[in-house]
XYZ file of C-alpha atoms in Angstrom:
307
model
C 19.995 51.916 35.395
C 18.726 55.074 33.623
C 15.511 55.440 32.291
C 16.233 54.698 29.122
C 17.301 51.023 30.103
C 14.644 50.265 32.491
C 12.282 51.920 29.735
C 14.200 48.749 27.287
C 14.813 46.257 30.083
C 13.293 43.759 28.026
C 14.671 44.392 24.927
C 18.608 44.634 26.964
C 18.244 41.273 28.331
C 17.170 39.526 25.242
C 19.853 41.484 23.470
C 22.102 39.924 26.398
C 20.763 36.374 26.392
C 22.181 36.824 22.337
C 25.814 37.437 23.174
C 27.415 40.371 22.055
C 27.840 41.110 18.111
C 30.175 42.306 15.767
C 29.460 46.074 15.632
C 31.081 48.647 13.330
C 31.330 52.535 14.930
C 31.912 55.066 12.372
C 33.545 58.231 14.374
C 32.646 57.942 17.766
C 35.105 61.100 18.408
C 32.369 62.756 20.719
C 31.491 61.777 24.773
C 27.967 60.268 23.873
C 29.038 58.227 20.732
C 32.111 56.965 22.508
C 30.112 55.845 25.631
C 27.296 54.381 23.905
C 29.821 52.137 22.440
C 31.804 51.089 25.416
C 28.472 50.847 27.023
C 27.090 48.610 24.954
C 29.972 46.214 25.323
C 30.120 46.386 29.138
C 26.300 45.497 29.347
C 27.636 42.252 26.668
C 25.489 43.715 23.777
C 27.884 44.591 20.769
C 31.883 44.159 20.085
C 32.641 47.725 19.233
C 35.217 47.992 16.263
C 36.365 51.803 16.749
C 36.862 53.505 13.066
C 37.877 56.775 13.612
C 41.543 59.300 13.553
C 43.619 57.620 16.104
C 44.957 60.052 17.727
C 41.961 62.285 18.169
C 40.359 59.319 19.581
C 42.828 58.129 22.275
C 42.724 62.269 23.360
C 38.909 61.668 24.001
C 39.443 58.242 25.527
C 41.878 59.986 27.659
C 39.520 62.320 28.986
C 37.026 59.419 29.795
C 39.163 57.566 31.577
C 38.446 54.883 28.933
C 41.319 51.852 28.061
C 41.047 51.466 24.339
C 42.939 48.668 24.511
C 40.226 46.754 25.422
C 38.567 47.268 21.460
C 39.973 46.627 18.139
C 40.399 50.920 16.473
C 40.863 51.119 12.920
C 42.723 54.280 12.370
C 41.764 56.721 9.146
C 42.447 60.045 8.261
C 38.638 61.923 8.848
C 34.503 61.339 9.074
C 34.170 60.416 5.854
C 37.098 57.373 6.180
C 35.668 56.335 8.664
C 32.144 55.824 7.515
C 33.251 54.244 4.368
C 35.611 51.683 6.588
C 32.620 51.095 8.818
C 30.538 50.356 5.884
C 33.298 48.154 4.737
C 33.768 45.593 7.745
C 30.007 45.275 7.001
C 30.331 44.198 3.273
C 33.019 41.781 4.085
C 31.312 40.209 6.757
C 33.361 41.150 9.873
C 30.251 43.279 11.509
C 26.662 42.145 12.171
C 25.962 45.861 13.417
C 26.679 49.223 12.303
C 26.779 52.479 14.552
C 27.043 56.132 13.630
C 29.078 58.033 15.842
C 29.754 61.446 15.861
C 29.156 62.452 12.050
C 26.333 64.240 10.172
C 23.365 61.413 9.025
C 24.014 62.814 5.215
C 27.741 61.802 5.295
C 26.916 58.660 7.287
C 24.532 57.685 5.348
C 26.150 58.127 1.506
C 28.345 55.838 2.888
C 26.068 53.227 3.359
C 23.728 53.576 0.245
C 26.889 54.202 -2.280
C 25.444 51.871 -4.684
C 29.161 50.330 -5.568
C 30.598 49.996 -2.416
C 27.266 50.098 0.282
C 25.136 47.775 1.916
C 22.138 48.949 0.359
C 19.205 45.695 -0.643
C 16.142 46.198 -2.847
C 14.582 47.313 -0.475
C 13.873 50.880 0.319
C 15.753 52.369 3.812
C 14.222 53.652 6.707
C 14.344 54.991 10.080
C 11.770 53.300 12.658
C 11.909 55.134 16.348
C 10.938 52.869 19.067
C 9.589 54.700 22.082
C 7.949 53.854 25.184
C 5.564 56.548 26.668
C 4.113 55.938 30.330
C 1.266 56.543 29.191
C 0.348 53.887 26.406
C 0.544 49.996 27.531
C 3.149 49.166 24.913
C 5.947 50.213 22.700
C 5.089 53.009 19.281
C 7.004 52.387 16.913
C 7.255 55.767 14.442
C 8.362 55.828 11.075
C 9.590 57.063 9.012
C 11.131 60.328 10.910
C 14.490 60.357 9.867
C 15.347 59.298 6.343
C 12.906 59.542 3.937
C 11.483 63.250 3.667
C 8.337 63.066 1.376
C 7.555 59.383 0.538
C 5.934 58.270 -2.556
C 3.546 55.176 -2.212
C 6.086 52.388 -3.221
C 8.318 53.547 -0.191
C 5.702 53.886 1.717
C 5.202 49.984 0.862
C 8.548 49.153 2.038
C 9.042 51.511 5.316
C 5.399 49.820 6.768
C 7.230 46.567 5.412
C 10.591 47.626 7.536
C 8.775 48.116 10.675
C 6.526 45.381 10.769
C 9.708 43.287 10.218
C 11.202 44.931 13.165
C 7.922 43.867 14.770
C 8.645 40.731 14.334
C 12.013 40.675 15.218
C 11.415 42.105 18.598
C 8.471 39.453 19.101
C 5.638 41.027 18.330
C 3.820 38.285 15.618
C 1.375 40.346 14.263
C 1.324 44.832 14.504
C -0.976 46.749 13.975
C -0.384 50.035 11.886
C -2.299 53.203 12.288
C -1.313 54.936 8.983
C -1.851 58.834 9.977
C -2.866 61.390 8.291
C -4.976 64.745 9.919
C -7.797 63.366 9.374
C -9.817 59.437 8.864
C -11.702 59.863 5.919
C -10.590 60.037 2.055
C -10.295 63.317 0.913
C -8.690 63.485 -2.825
C -7.301 66.813 -1.671
C -5.435 64.897 0.624
C -2.433 63.054 -0.891
C -1.576 61.171 2.486
C -5.312 59.588 2.567
C -5.279 58.092 -0.854
C -1.810 56.666 0.131
C -3.091 55.408 3.272
C -6.421 53.776 1.266
C -3.653 52.065 -1.022
C -1.619 50.699 1.885
C -4.324 49.024 3.401
C -5.282 47.942 -0.112
C -1.777 45.982 -0.487
C -1.775 44.858 2.323
C -4.835 42.956 1.206
C -3.361 42.333 -1.732
C -0.458 40.390 -0.502
C 2.312 43.222 -1.185
C 2.711 44.023 2.375
C 2.688 41.135 5.106
C 2.636 40.441 8.465
C 0.331 43.051 9.842
C -3.163 44.499 10.426
C -3.150 48.040 8.712
C -5.656 50.632 8.556
C -6.247 53.945 7.625
C -6.362 56.850 7.313
C -6.208 58.035 10.919
C -5.930 60.951 12.599
C -3.497 60.452 15.332
C -6.623 60.911 18.566
C -8.359 58.069 16.981
C -5.525 56.320 16.312
C -4.216 56.588 19.850
C -7.316 55.905 21.742
C -10.504 54.285 21.991
C -12.648 56.556 23.134
C -11.426 59.201 19.842
C -12.029 56.463 17.492
C -15.378 55.656 19.589
C -16.821 59.376 19.341
C -16.428 59.529 15.649
C -18.282 56.130 14.890
C -14.984 54.333 13.940
C -14.868 50.609 13.699
C -11.116 49.526 12.819
C -8.648 46.467 14.467
C -6.415 49.312 14.944
C -7.573 52.225 16.069
C -6.828 52.755 20.309
C -4.266 49.881 20.080
C -1.764 50.286 17.414
C 2.229 49.368 17.900
C 3.316 51.128 14.332
C 2.491 54.915 13.498
C 3.196 54.911 9.671
C 3.881 59.006 9.743
C 2.823 61.051 6.075
C 6.173 62.630 5.667
C 9.680 63.373 7.769
C 8.476 66.587 9.218
C 5.170 65.567 10.799
C 7.376 61.860 12.344
C 10.007 63.708 13.694
C 8.180 66.716 15.489
C 5.928 63.682 16.925
C 8.923 61.732 17.982
C 10.680 64.800 19.509
C 7.456 65.835 21.091
C 6.530 62.467 22.835
C 10.810 62.709 23.836
C 10.423 66.163 25.901
C 6.741 66.949 26.795
C 5.689 62.766 27.955
C 9.456 62.177 28.992
C 8.997 59.115 26.904
C 12.076 57.014 26.248
C 13.786 56.037 23.002
C 15.582 53.989 20.469
C 16.569 54.386 17.091
C 17.299 51.622 14.187
C 17.481 51.736 10.397
C 16.088 49.242 8.213
C 16.283 48.053 4.493
C 20.265 47.340 4.779
C 21.708 44.323 4.824
C 22.495 44.555 8.753
C 20.363 46.838 11.444
C 21.792 50.411 12.106
C 22.102 52.113 14.395
C 20.964 55.702 13.552
C 20.938 57.983 16.946
C 20.984 61.907 16.630
C 24.889 63.192 18.489
C 22.465 64.357 21.112
C 21.320 61.162 22.362
C 23.114 60.064 25.363
C 24.657 56.915 25.745
C 21.450 55.311 27.455
C 19.516 55.706 24.077
C 22.730 54.504 22.229
C 22.434 50.699 24.466
C 18.771 50.895 23.861
C 19.190 51.182 20.015
C 21.790 48.687 19.923
C 19.982 46.499 22.135
C 17.379 46.846 19.472
C 20.319 46.061 16.507
C 21.210 43.466 18.359
C 18.070 41.232 18.373
C 16.649 42.243 14.765
C 20.769 40.768 13.936
C 19.912 37.916 15.692
C 16.718 36.799 14.230
C 18.540 38.059 10.801
C 20.376 34.974 11.564
C 18.161 32.611 12.522
C 16.593 33.341 9.215
């Protein structure tokens, strides 16, 4: 078992118990993209439907000694067509999950968000990193570090609710949300502190449901009881958050990658707010990370079906 699989063992086991769910895979034409789909199938998490130029896919599969006869393969001309066809499979009810293969995120998400042919909903689409850091006793959900660049308050409400909903699906009944900024006091010159205060009041009024929110919180007092106590912060969230809601994509992306490369954190990635969970991992991610992401998507898809 790899590091990522060990870190996410409970989620992977829950996904296996659910049984494999149909998963459309858009353009799995790199080694890691194809291995991620194949290993998700081998572990009983997903039944991949591979959408790609067939000749290119077969050539790759031959170099990896993978028998494509085990899987449904849909032949398309190029990556753009692969994204459109994979999304169409979801729209048609043929897939409960969607995975990005070896194509650019912008190209993939354009098909997802297409107003006539996509799978968007009334909710803003957002990305959630699910991270396991050895020095922290629970999963950390970091959002949004991949899709929304500089979200306004209304978008942050959806981003927050998406992350809370994911926590619920994974068995966290009342997740604690730390709304991050550079400081823990409200400063009219720092927009993220004003947004944090507004989000907390929105939660009080029922506009955000199912979680406990506090902010603004700087990262140190969000993650450390000692740091919060030193600054005299009394908070139901400080020191033990489940969700870290970041001010913008830049700060979130840097935070997630710092945890990955400096703290050896294991990570999974999932996109919320569409009709089905979307596995949006980086082209640089290894197969183990994709398996963990597929397991999170499986559990989320099963939760949607039950609901």
